[in-house]
Amino acid sequence: MSQSYIQDIFRKLCLELKTMARLGEVFGIAASVPAYTYVDRAGLDRRFTYLIEQDRHIVIHGASKQGKTILRKKNLQENKSIVVQCGANLGRDRIYLEVLRQLDSQIPTEVSRNLTLGAELQSKASGQLNLPLVASGEAEIQVGGSLERESGTVLTPVGIDPGSLGYIAQEIKRSGKKVVIEDFHYLSDTCQNRKK
């Protein structure tokens, strides 16, 4: 065997190893969309994409580790979604606040208006009186004053409140993003069944 033949085989083997999938890319639970094992189940991807484009609420449910999150990640880009990961201690208000936080929404808590007026007046007068052998005198008068008035009004904007569904919906619509509430089943039964 010649040295060039061995080098050629070695190069081919290295190229083959680079293109081969790693074991973790084929088997196991992935955080990203699997490149080799993702399967569109009976047109589910197409239907999911259609529903997203129709601006509808979508509920994806099923047993654990069935691919719900991967379905969402494959068909809804991360930069076009707001993902809230639920936990046992998370409630409705915290979900709303998390949505607003991810939108970089800033809620004005108060608006104040102040008025300040000021005035000052100073006057100085002096004179001298001199009568030979009778009297002599000098007088000076100075008057000063200041007036300052401050009036303040504190206003709380109407409808701008993290608990206001109208405000939250307006912020979400303005962003053009979709809200994803992951692992809803981890929320308490009270929170899951709450109507408002």
XYZ file of C-alpha atoms in Angstrom:
196
model
C 0.000 0.000 0.000
C 1.278 3.365 -0.917
C 1.369 6.297 1.430
C -0.946 8.368 -0.824
C -3.546 5.578 -0.762
C -3.516 5.518 3.058
C -3.779 9.319 3.198
C -6.734 9.205 0.791
C -8.559 6.635 2.939
C -7.791 8.671 6.063
C -9.246 11.848 4.448
C -12.417 9.995 3.405
C -12.817 8.556 6.893
C -12.411 12.009 8.477
C -14.983 13.483 6.082
C -17.406 10.668 6.853
C -16.974 11.186 10.603
C -17.703 14.907 10.226
C -20.949 14.276 8.383
C -22.165 11.488 10.648
C -24.813 12.356 13.196
C -23.900 12.153 16.825
C -25.817 9.768 19.041
C -27.403 12.663 20.986
C -28.626 14.230 17.747
C -30.651 11.124 16.927
C -31.806 9.700 20.277
C -32.964 11.311 23.499
C -34.802 14.480 24.432
C -33.674 17.583 22.587
C -34.016 21.251 23.532
C -34.014 22.243 19.864
C -35.705 20.809 16.810
C -34.008 17.475 15.996
C -32.360 17.535 12.586
C -32.609 13.796 11.904
C -35.640 12.475 13.745
C -38.344 15.150 13.491
C -41.467 13.781 11.838
C -44.456 15.838 10.695
C -47.316 13.812 12.121
C -50.151 13.622 9.591
C -49.781 17.210 8.395
C -49.808 18.631 11.932
C -47.092 21.157 11.091
C -49.074 22.535 8.154
C -52.244 22.760 10.239
C -50.403 24.418 13.144
C -48.845 27.002 10.806
C -52.235 27.693 9.239
C -53.827 28.307 12.642
C -51.010 30.629 13.700
C -51.492 32.685 10.544
C -55.248 32.895 11.257
C -54.501 34.836 14.457
C -56.237 32.268 16.647
C -55.695 30.874 20.099
C -54.158 27.427 19.893
C -53.944 24.825 22.644
C -51.460 22.009 22.193
C -51.989 19.307 24.763
C -50.857 15.773 25.266
C -48.785 13.497 27.459
C -45.318 14.484 28.545
C -42.432 14.098 26.057
C -44.662 13.782 22.983
C -43.145 16.735 21.085
C -45.494 19.650 21.851
C -42.663 22.107 22.475
C -40.689 20.884 19.447
C -43.797 21.332 17.255
C -44.041 24.919 18.458
C -40.316 25.610 18.070
C -40.288 24.203 14.534
C -43.225 26.303 13.355
C -43.102 29.477 15.448
C -39.825 31.373 15.404
C -38.403 32.338 18.799
C -38.113 36.013 17.788
C -41.845 36.038 16.966
C -42.979 34.567 20.256
C -43.144 35.360 23.938
C -42.625 32.167 25.914
C -43.743 32.036 29.543
C -42.618 28.923 31.386
C -45.185 27.990 34.048
C -44.381 26.683 37.479
C -46.333 25.804 40.626
C -45.891 29.262 42.176
C -46.774 31.212 39.055
C -50.161 32.920 38.962
C -52.150 34.911 36.431
C -50.669 38.270 37.425
C -47.108 36.945 37.225
C -47.829 35.539 33.751
C -49.091 38.960 32.642
C -46.054 40.699 34.117
C -43.706 38.221 32.405
C -45.379 38.894 29.050
C -44.994 42.657 29.564
C -41.365 42.213 30.717
C -40.462 40.273 27.574
C -42.074 43.015 25.487
C -39.938 45.622 27.295
C -43.180 47.389 28.143
C -42.898 50.311 30.497
C -45.982 51.171 32.488
C -46.283 54.827 33.455
C -47.336 54.899 37.100
C -47.912 58.613 37.423
C -47.731 61.849 35.549
C -47.117 65.033 37.519
C -47.450 68.664 36.587
C -45.901 71.470 38.586
C -46.230 75.215 38.310
C -43.791 77.572 39.949
C -44.185 81.330 39.950
C -41.633 83.688 41.397
C -41.265 87.413 41.770
C -38.907 89.692 43.602
C -38.970 93.419 44.085
C -36.223 95.482 45.609
C -36.132 99.193 45.938
C -33.607 101.455 47.512
C -33.918 105.099 48.276
C -31.589 107.331 50.170
C -31.407 110.952 51.011
C -29.487 113.374 53.121
C -30.616 116.447 54.986
C -28.177 119.019 56.209
C -29.245 122.242 57.941
C -26.288 124.205 59.245
C -26.303 124.489 63.020
C -29.766 122.869 63.293
C -29.709 119.259 62.193
C -28.122 116.715 59.968
C -29.457 113.252 58.997
C -29.432 110.415 56.479
C -32.115 107.825 55.642
C -32.200 104.660 53.535
C -35.193 102.479 52.690
C -34.982 98.992 51.202
C -37.960 96.820 50.339
C -37.748 93.213 49.141
C -40.080 90.328 48.652
C -40.497 86.992 47.034
C -43.522 85.001 46.026
C -43.286 81.359 45.084
C -46.233 79.127 44.416
C -46.144 75.486 43.523
C -49.111 73.462 42.472
C -48.846 69.739 41.754
C -51.210 67.265 40.203
C -50.508 63.539 40.130
C -52.404 61.573 37.507
C -52.571 57.812 37.086
C -53.222 56.864 33.450
C -56.498 55.014 32.986
C -56.283 51.434 31.723
C -52.506 51.167 31.952
C -52.129 48.501 34.570
C -50.413 45.102 34.406
C -53.700 43.532 35.500
C -55.657 45.150 32.675
C -56.290 42.612 29.933
C -57.042 45.410 27.476
C -53.629 46.991 28.026
C -51.813 43.649 27.825
C -53.678 42.672 24.643
C -52.805 46.049 23.100
C -49.101 45.575 23.907
C -49.079 42.032 22.489
C -50.879 43.127 19.308
C -48.456 46.041 18.875
C -45.485 43.642 19.120
C -46.831 41.260 16.458
C -45.689 38.332 18.599
C -47.542 35.239 19.774
C -47.766 34.377 23.470
C -46.867 30.813 24.384
C -47.672 29.553 27.860
C -45.537 26.444 28.346
C -46.423 23.744 30.878
C -49.802 25.210 31.819
C -50.537 22.007 33.756
C -47.976 23.029 36.401
C -50.179 25.943 37.485
C -52.447 25.424 40.461
C -55.994 24.231 39.740
C -57.313 27.575 41.020
C -55.185 29.500 38.527
C -56.033 27.157 35.645
C -59.768 27.466 36.242
C -59.858 31.212 36.867
C -62.146 32.937 34.363
C -60.697 36.471 34.523
